Amino acid sequence: MIRFNIEIPDQGIANALREKIDNLTKPKGSLGRLETLALQVGLIQQTLSPALRHPINVIYASDHGIADEGVSKSPKEVTRQVIHNFLNGGAGVCFLARQHGFELKIVDGGVDFDFPPIPQLIDRKIRKGTRNFLHEAAMTEEEMEQAIRYGADIVSDCHQEGCNVISFGEMGIGNTAASSMWMTCLTGIPLIDCVGAGSGLDKEGVQHKYKVLSHALANYKGDGSVTEIMRYFGGYEMVMAVGGMLRAAELKMVILVDGFIMTNCVLAASRLYPEMLSYCVFGHCGDEAGHKRLLDFLGADPLLHLGMRLGEGSGAICAYPILDSAVRMINEMHSFQQASITKYF
């Protein structure tokens, strides 16, 4: 499988960053998370004057075989319909991207539909949807490795275009079910605590979803390794996101993490390369059941809690202005010496 060279940021510059932050014209620590974010970005970029350039939100899309079991309120054709909405600029993530200056890249990783050639749609289709993991592995080893490479290569393209801060979104009916399976298998948290309403299931629908996933878990006979769990229960879009995150960390990019599904992708990526967590900024805690428990498991402190559960990278983009404020703070605030102000703490 493709290998990544991911290093924890060198801490040699940490004291100089703290000194610069502490000597800005404010009481020490008074800007809270902005200060810790500025420190994190400064460490990632190894500079006292960090910068955020050309933010991009990559949305990987694919259909899931498990959707045939009624684990989602939405039918599979919604995946292709929402992709058209992305391309037409009418989706929720689109207005947020326009508001905050993000470029959107839409990737067909395995949608069960034959799109005509569309310049704005990146064609990396591996197969028209994964297999039904109630009965068999969602993908082959070769398909999993291909998805990781595709996801990573797209991030390399973003980096070459000047991007150094990136977020990831997804589109794929059934992917909260797949994410619940990754969560329970990779954390040991009971499945019942990992299963939620997804796109809007009622109580009875959630119970049915849990029953289906329980049967799938009972049927699983694999070795329990991270890559085996990814392959057996994942979606092509999720595995692509893992590859994208690992390449972003390798390239020392800031990774803005979205909701439940993308946090599960961070979970899988960090089980393969724990060092990648140093590059992650967790954008928000969503209302999908299990998200808070997963964030707690990862020791993550999200920036926002807005009751969101849209996915698509929407929560990550919403959090971007806070990250931008942190970078502006360290670059634009005057020091006490510059401002001729006596330290007042």
Short mmCIF file of C-alpha atoms in Angstrom, two decimals:
data_model
loop_
_atom_site.label_atom_id
_atom_site.label_comp_id
_atom_site.label_asym_id
_atom_site.label_seq_id
_atom_site.Cartn_x
_atom_site.Cartn_y
_atom_site.Cartn_z
CA MET A 1 0.00 0.00 0.00
CA ILE A 2 1.10 3.59 -0.59
CA ARG A 3 3.30 4.93 2.20
CA PHE A 4 3.32 8.45 3.64
CA ASN A 5 6.15 10.33 5.34
CA ILE A 6 4.40 12.24 8.11
CA GLU A 7 6.37 13.99 10.84
CA ILE A 8 5.22 15.69 14.03
CA PRO A 9 6.03 19.40 13.62
CA ASP A 10 9.41 20.38 15.02
CA GLN A 11 8.90 21.93 18.45
CA GLY A 12 12.09 24.00 18.25
CA ILE A 13 10.15 27.12 17.27
CA ALA A 14 7.47 26.67 19.97
CA ASN A 15 9.01 28.95 22.60
CA ALA A 16 9.52 31.76 20.10
CA LEU A 17 5.91 31.44 18.97
CA ARG A 18 4.65 31.54 22.55
CA GLU A 19 6.80 34.55 23.30
CA LYS A 20 5.44 36.42 20.28
CA ILE A 21 1.84 35.55 21.18
CA ASP A 22 2.32 36.44 24.84
CA ASN A 23 3.82 39.84 23.99
CA LEU A 24 0.93 41.02 21.85
CA THR A 25 -1.05 43.92 23.30
CA LYS A 26 -3.44 41.88 25.45
CA PRO A 27 -3.42 40.10 28.77
CA LYS A 28 -1.63 36.78 28.44
CA GLY A 29 -4.08 34.08 27.34
CA SER A 30 -6.95 36.53 26.93
CA LEU A 31 -7.68 35.49 23.34
CA GLY A 32 -8.07 31.88 24.35
CA ARG A 33 -8.40 29.42 21.47
CA LEU A 34 -7.08 31.98 19.00
CA GLU A 35 -3.76 31.79 20.79
CA THR A 36 -3.56 28.00 20.77
CA LEU A 37 -4.61 27.91 17.12
CA ALA A 38 -1.95 30.45 16.17
CA LEU A 39 0.62 28.32 17.96
CA GLN A 40 -0.55 25.19 16.13
CA VAL A 41 -0.46 26.81 12.70
CA GLY A 42 2.91 28.39 13.42
CA LEU A 43 4.29 24.98 14.36
CA ILE A 44 2.81 23.33 11.26
CA GLN A 45 4.31 25.99 9.00
CA GLN A 46 7.49 26.45 11.09
CA THR A 47 7.25 30.23 11.06
CA LEU A 48 6.48 33.12 13.40
CA SER A 49 4.31 34.63 10.66
CA PRO A 50 1.97 31.88 9.43
CA ALA A 51 -0.35 32.42 6.48
CA LEU A 52 -3.46 30.69 5.12
CA ARG A 53 -3.47 30.45 1.35
CA HIS A 54 -6.04 29.29 -1.21
CA PRO A 55 -8.38 27.27 1.04
CA ILE A 56 -9.98 24.31 -0.73
CA ASN A 57 -12.81 21.99 0.29
CA VAL A 58 -12.60 18.62 -1.48
CA ILE A 59 -15.85 16.64 -1.61
CA TYR A 60 -15.47 12.94 -2.39
CA ALA A 61 -18.67 11.18 -3.47
CA SER A 62 -19.66 7.51 -3.74
CA ASP A 63 -22.62 5.22 -3.24
CA HIS A 64 -22.82 2.42 -0.66
CA GLY A 65 -24.15 -1.09 -1.12
CA ILE A 66 -25.44 -1.13 2.46
CA ALA A 67 -27.98 1.54 1.43
CA ASP A 68 -29.97 -1.32 -0.16
CA GLU A 69 -30.86 -2.42 3.39
CA GLY A 70 -32.83 0.72 4.18
CA VAL A 71 -30.29 2.19 6.61
CA SER A 72 -30.85 5.71 5.26
CA LYS A 73 -33.97 7.80 4.87
CA SER A 74 -32.72 8.91 1.45
CA PRO A 75 -32.52 6.66 -1.65
CA LYS A 76 -29.22 6.25 -3.49
CA GLU A 77 -30.23 8.45 -6.42
CA VAL A 78 -29.95 11.42 -4.06
CA THR A 79 -26.15 11.13 -4.30
CA ARG A 80 -26.06 12.06 -8.00
CA GLN A 81 -28.79 14.67 -7.55
CA VAL A 82 -26.81 16.44 -4.82
CA ILE A 83 -23.67 16.34 -6.98
CA HIS A 84 -25.56 18.25 -9.67
CA ASN A 85 -26.58 20.73 -6.97
CA PHE A 86 -22.92 21.13 -5.98
CA LEU A 87 -21.97 21.78 -9.57
CA ASN A 88 -24.80 24.30 -9.98
CA GLY A 89 -23.72 26.18 -6.85
CA GLY A 90 -26.98 25.57 -4.98
CA ALA A 91 -25.94 23.30 -2.11
CA GLY A 92 -25.40 24.35 1.49
CA VAL A 93 -21.65 24.01 1.23
CA CYS A 94 -21.66 26.23 -1.87
CA PHE A 95 -22.85 29.42 -0.20
CA LEU A 96 -20.43 28.81 2.67
CA ALA A 97 -17.56 28.33 0.23
CA ARG A 98 -18.47 31.57 -1.53
CA GLN A 99 -18.76 33.41 1.79
CA HIS A 100 -15.39 32.28 3.11
CA GLY A 101 -13.38 32.17 -0.10
CA PHE A 102 -13.05 28.41 -0.54
CA GLU A 103 -12.59 26.66 -3.83
CA LEU A 104 -14.71 23.52 -4.15
CA LYS A 105 -13.47 20.37 -5.82
CA ILE A 106 -16.09 17.66 -6.44
CA VAL A 107 -14.82 14.11 -6.98
CA ASP A 108 -16.84 11.15 -8.28
CA GLY A 109 -15.19 8.24 -6.49
CA GLY A 110 -17.93 5.68 -7.02
CA VAL A 111 -21.36 7.15 -7.67
CA ASP A 112 -23.88 4.67 -9.10
CA PHE A 113 -24.54 6.84 -12.16
CA ASP A 114 -22.86 7.47 -15.49
CA PHE A 115 -22.15 11.19 -15.56
CA PRO A 116 -21.40 12.74 -18.94
CA PRO A 117 -18.04 14.54 -19.12
CA ILE A 118 -18.34 17.59 -16.87
CA PRO A 119 -15.26 19.83 -16.54
CA GLN A 120 -16.09 20.73 -12.92
CA LEU A 121 -16.50 17.08 -11.85
CA ILE A 122 -13.28 15.17 -11.20
CA ASP A 123 -13.77 11.61 -12.45
CA ARG A 124 -12.02 9.08 -10.21
CA LYS A 125 -14.80 6.48 -10.28
CA ILE A 126 -13.55 3.13 -9.02
CA ARG A 127 -16.83 1.26 -9.27
CA LYS A 128 -20.50 2.20 -9.34
CA GLY A 129 -20.90 1.95 -5.59
CA THR A 130 -19.44 -0.38 -2.99
CA ARG A 131 -20.72 -3.88 -2.31
CA ASN A 132 -23.18 -4.59 0.49
CA PHE A 133 -21.11 -5.19 3.63
CA LEU A 134 -23.98 -7.04 5.26
CA HIS A 135 -22.93 -9.97 3.08
CA GLU A 136 -19.37 -9.28 1.86
CA ALA A 137 -16.53 -6.76 1.95
CA ALA A 138 -17.46 -3.36 0.56
CA MET A 139 -14.35 -3.27 -1.62
CA THR A 140 -11.35 -5.31 -2.65
CA GLU A 141 -7.84 -4.58 -1.42
CA GLU A 142 -6.95 -3.25 -4.86
CA GLU A 143 -9.93 -0.90 -4.84
CA MET A 144 -9.04 0.35 -1.36
CA GLU A 145 -5.46 1.08 -2.39
CA GLN A 146 -6.68 2.82 -5.54
CA ALA A 147 -9.02 5.00 -3.46
CA ILE A 148 -6.19 6.00 -1.12
CA ARG A 149 -4.00 6.95 -4.09
CA TYR A 150 -6.76 8.91 -5.79
CA GLY A 151 -7.57 10.82 -2.61
CA ALA A 152 -3.91 11.61 -1.99
CA ASP A 153 -3.19 12.67 -5.57
CA ILE A 154 -6.03 15.19 -5.57
CA VAL A 155 -4.58 16.82 -2.45
CA SER A 156 -1.18 16.95 -4.15
CA ASP A 157 -2.87 18.87 -6.97
CA CYS A 158 -4.40 21.28 -4.44
CA HIS A 159 -0.99 21.86 -2.87
CA GLN A 160 0.57 22.57 -6.25
CA GLU A 161 -2.14 25.18 -6.82
CA GLY A 162 -0.96 27.03 -3.71
CA CYS A 163 -3.34 25.59 -1.11
CA ASN A 164 -1.99 25.16 2.43
CA VAL A 165 -5.28 24.81 4.33
CA ILE A 166 -7.76 22.16 3.27
CA SER A 167 -11.04 20.67 4.39
CA PHE A 168 -12.82 17.54 3.26
CA GLY A 169 -16.47 16.73 2.69
CA GLU A 170 -18.41 13.73 1.48
CA MET A 171 -21.55 12.76 -0.33
CA GLY A 172 -22.85 9.21 -0.27
CA ILE A 173 -26.15 7.78 0.91
CA GLY A 174 -25.36 5.21 3.60
CA ASN A 175 -22.07 6.66 4.76
CA THR A 176 -23.15 7.31 8.33
CA ALA A 177 -23.79 3.56 8.55
CA ALA A 178 -20.30 2.84 7.23
CA SER A 179 -18.85 5.42 9.63
CA SER A 180 -20.62 3.82 12.58
CA MET A 181 -18.95 0.53 11.69
CA TRP A 182 -15.51 2.15 11.52
CA MET A 183 -16.15 3.86 14.85
CA THR A 184 -17.17 0.76 16.78
CA CYS A 185 -14.45 -1.42 15.25
CA LEU A 186 -11.60 1.08 15.67
CA THR A 187 -12.51 2.42 19.12
CA GLY A 188 -14.27 -0.44 20.89
CA ILE A 189 -17.22 1.86 21.66
CA PRO A 190 -20.40 -0.25 21.55
CA LEU A 191 -22.22 -0.10 18.23
CA ILE A 192 -25.42 1.14 19.89
CA ASP A 193 -23.55 4.34 20.83
CA CYS A 194 -22.26 4.83 17.29
CA VAL A 195 -25.52 4.66 15.34
CA GLY A 196 -27.63 7.73 14.68
CA ALA A 197 -30.31 9.20 12.47
CA GLY A 198 -28.08 10.05 9.50
CA SER A 199 -30.12 12.02 6.98
CA GLY A 200 -33.22 11.95 9.17
CA LEU A 201 -34.33 8.50 10.32
CA ASP A 202 -37.01 8.36 12.99
CA LYS A 203 -36.67 6.21 16.11
CA GLU A 204 -37.93 3.11 14.32
CA GLY A 205 -35.57 3.76 11.42
CA VAL A 206 -32.59 4.08 13.74
CA GLN A 207 -33.54 0.78 15.38
CA HIS A 208 -33.68 -0.90 11.97
CA LYS A 209 -30.31 0.61 11.06
CA TYR A 210 -28.79 -0.69 14.28
CA LYS A 211 -30.22 -4.17 13.65
CA VAL A 212 -28.76 -4.30 10.13
CA LEU A 213 -25.36 -3.10 11.31
CA SER A 214 -25.39 -5.56 14.21
CA HIS A 215 -25.92 -8.41 11.74
CA ALA A 216 -23.11 -7.06 9.56
CA LEU A 217 -20.78 -6.93 12.54
CA ALA A 218 -21.70 -10.49 13.50
CA ASN A 219 -21.05 -11.66 9.94
CA TYR A 220 -17.60 -10.06 9.79
CA LYS A 221 -14.77 -12.60 10.01
CA GLY A 222 -11.75 -10.43 9.16
CA ASP A 223 -8.57 -9.83 11.14
CA GLY A 224 -9.69 -6.51 12.64
CA SER A 225 -6.73 -4.52 11.30
CA VAL A 226 -7.27 -0.88 10.42
CA THR A 227 -6.97 -1.42 6.68
CA GLU A 228 -9.23 -4.48 6.85
CA ILE A 229 -11.94 -2.49 8.67
CA MET A 230 -11.59 0.33 6.15
CA ARG A 231 -11.90 -2.09 3.25
CA TYR A 232 -14.73 -4.20 4.62
CA PHE A 233 -17.09 -1.49 5.84
CA GLY A 234 -15.96 1.74 4.17
CA GLY A 235 -17.03 3.74 1.18
CA TYR A 236 -14.77 4.80 -1.65
CA GLU A 237 -15.30 8.44 -0.68
CA MET A 238 -14.28 7.71 2.90
CA VAL A 239 -11.11 5.87 1.91
CA MET A 240 -10.26 8.66 -0.53
CA ALA A 241 -10.64 11.14 2.32
CA VAL A 242 -8.22 9.07 4.43
CA GLY A 243 -5.70 9.21 1.60
CA GLY A 244 -6.30 12.93 1.19
CA MET A 245 -5.80 13.63 4.88
CA LEU A 246 -2.59 11.63 5.03
CA ARG A 247 -1.16 13.40 1.99
CA ALA A 248 -2.18 16.78 3.46
CA ALA A 249 -0.32 15.95 6.68
CA GLU A 250 2.68 14.77 4.68
CA LEU A 251 2.70 18.13 2.86
CA LYS A 252 2.34 19.99 6.17
CA MET A 253 -1.03 21.48 5.33
CA VAL A 254 -3.59 22.56 7.92
CA ILE A 255 -6.51 20.10 7.89
CA LEU A 256 -9.92 21.46 8.90
CA VAL A 257 -12.04 18.51 10.04
CA ASP A 258 -15.78 18.40 9.37
CA GLY A 259 -18.46 16.23 10.99
CA PHE A 260 -19.12 12.63 11.99
CA ILE A 261 -18.02 10.97 8.76
CA MET A 262 -14.86 12.99 8.29
CA THR A 263 -13.98 12.55 11.97
CA ASN A 264 -14.16 8.81 11.41
CA CYS A 265 -11.80 9.28 8.48
CA VAL A 266 -9.42 11.09 10.84
CA LEU A 267 -9.82 8.15 13.23
CA ALA A 268 -8.77 5.67 10.54
CA ALA A 269 -5.97 7.90 9.25
CA SER A 270 -4.59 8.45 12.75
CA ARG A 271 -4.64 4.74 13.49
CA LEU A 272 -2.35 4.34 10.48
CA TYR A 273 -0.23 7.43 11.15
CA PRO A 274 -0.79 8.97 14.62
CA GLU A 275 1.43 11.93 13.67
CA MET A 276 -1.27 13.27 11.32
CA LEU A 277 -3.34 14.52 14.26
CA SER A 278 -0.87 17.39 14.75
CA TYR A 279 -2.19 18.90 11.51
CA CYS A 280 -5.90 18.64 12.35
CA VAL A 281 -8.16 21.45 13.51
CA PHE A 282 -11.57 20.05 14.44
CA GLY A 283 -14.20 22.42 13.10
CA HIS A 284 -17.34 21.43 14.95
CA CYS A 285 -19.26 18.89 16.98
CA GLY A 286 -22.33 17.83 15.05
CA ASP A 287 -25.61 16.38 16.23
CA GLU A 288 -25.13 12.94 14.68
CA ALA A 289 -25.16 10.35 17.46
CA GLY A 290 -21.66 9.26 18.29
CA HIS A 291 -19.83 12.35 17.06
CA LYS A 292 -19.15 13.80 20.51
CA ARG A 293 -18.02 10.41 21.82
CA LEU A 294 -15.68 10.04 18.87
CA LEU A 295 -14.23 13.52 19.37
CA ASP A 296 -13.70 12.72 23.05
CA PHE A 297 -11.99 9.45 22.09
CA LEU A 298 -9.59 11.41 19.86
CA GLY A 299 -9.02 14.06 22.54
CA ALA A 300 -10.32 16.67 20.11
CA ASP A 301 -11.73 20.05 21.13
CA PRO A 302 -13.96 21.31 18.29
CA LEU A 303 -14.31 25.02 17.63
CA LEU A 304 -18.08 25.11 17.10
CA HIS A 305 -21.27 23.35 18.14
CA LEU A 306 -24.04 24.66 15.92
CA GLY A 307 -26.32 21.62 15.79
CA MET A 308 -25.18 20.89 12.24
CA ARG A 309 -25.22 17.47 10.55
CA LEU A 310 -25.16 18.32 6.85
CA GLY A 311 -21.68 17.06 6.05
CA GLU A 312 -20.15 18.16 2.73
CA GLY A 313 -17.43 20.02 4.67
CA SER A 314 -19.96 22.64 5.80
CA GLY A 315 -18.98 22.66 9.48
CA ALA A 316 -15.29 22.86 8.67
CA ILE A 317 -15.82 25.86 6.40
CA CYS A 318 -17.96 27.55 9.06
CA ALA A 319 -15.04 27.24 11.47
CA TYR A 320 -12.50 28.70 9.04
CA PRO A 321 -12.99 32.37 10.07
CA ILE A 322 -11.88 31.46 13.60
CA LEU A 323 -8.69 29.95 12.22
CA ASP A 324 -8.24 33.04 10.06
CA SER A 325 -8.68 35.24 13.13
CA ALA A 326 -5.94 33.32 14.93
CA VAL A 327 -3.51 33.89 12.06
CA ARG A 328 -4.48 37.54 11.79
CA MET A 329 -3.92 37.94 15.54
CA ILE A 330 -0.30 36.75 15.44
CA ASN A 331 0.47 38.77 12.30
CA GLU A 332 -1.50 42.00 12.77
CA MET A 333 -1.62 42.76 16.49
CA HIS A 334 1.18 44.98 17.74
CA SER A 335 3.53 43.94 20.47
CA PHE A 336 3.76 46.01 23.65
CA GLN A 337 7.08 47.35 22.40
CA GLN A 338 5.66 48.33 18.99
CA ALA A 339 2.69 50.07 20.56
CA SER A 340 4.74 51.71 23.36
CA ILE A 341 2.38 50.20 25.92
CA THR A 342 3.52 49.05 29.33
CA LYS A 343 2.68 45.39 29.94
CA TYR A 344 -0.43 45.35 32.10
CA PHE A 345 -0.42 41.79 33.35
#
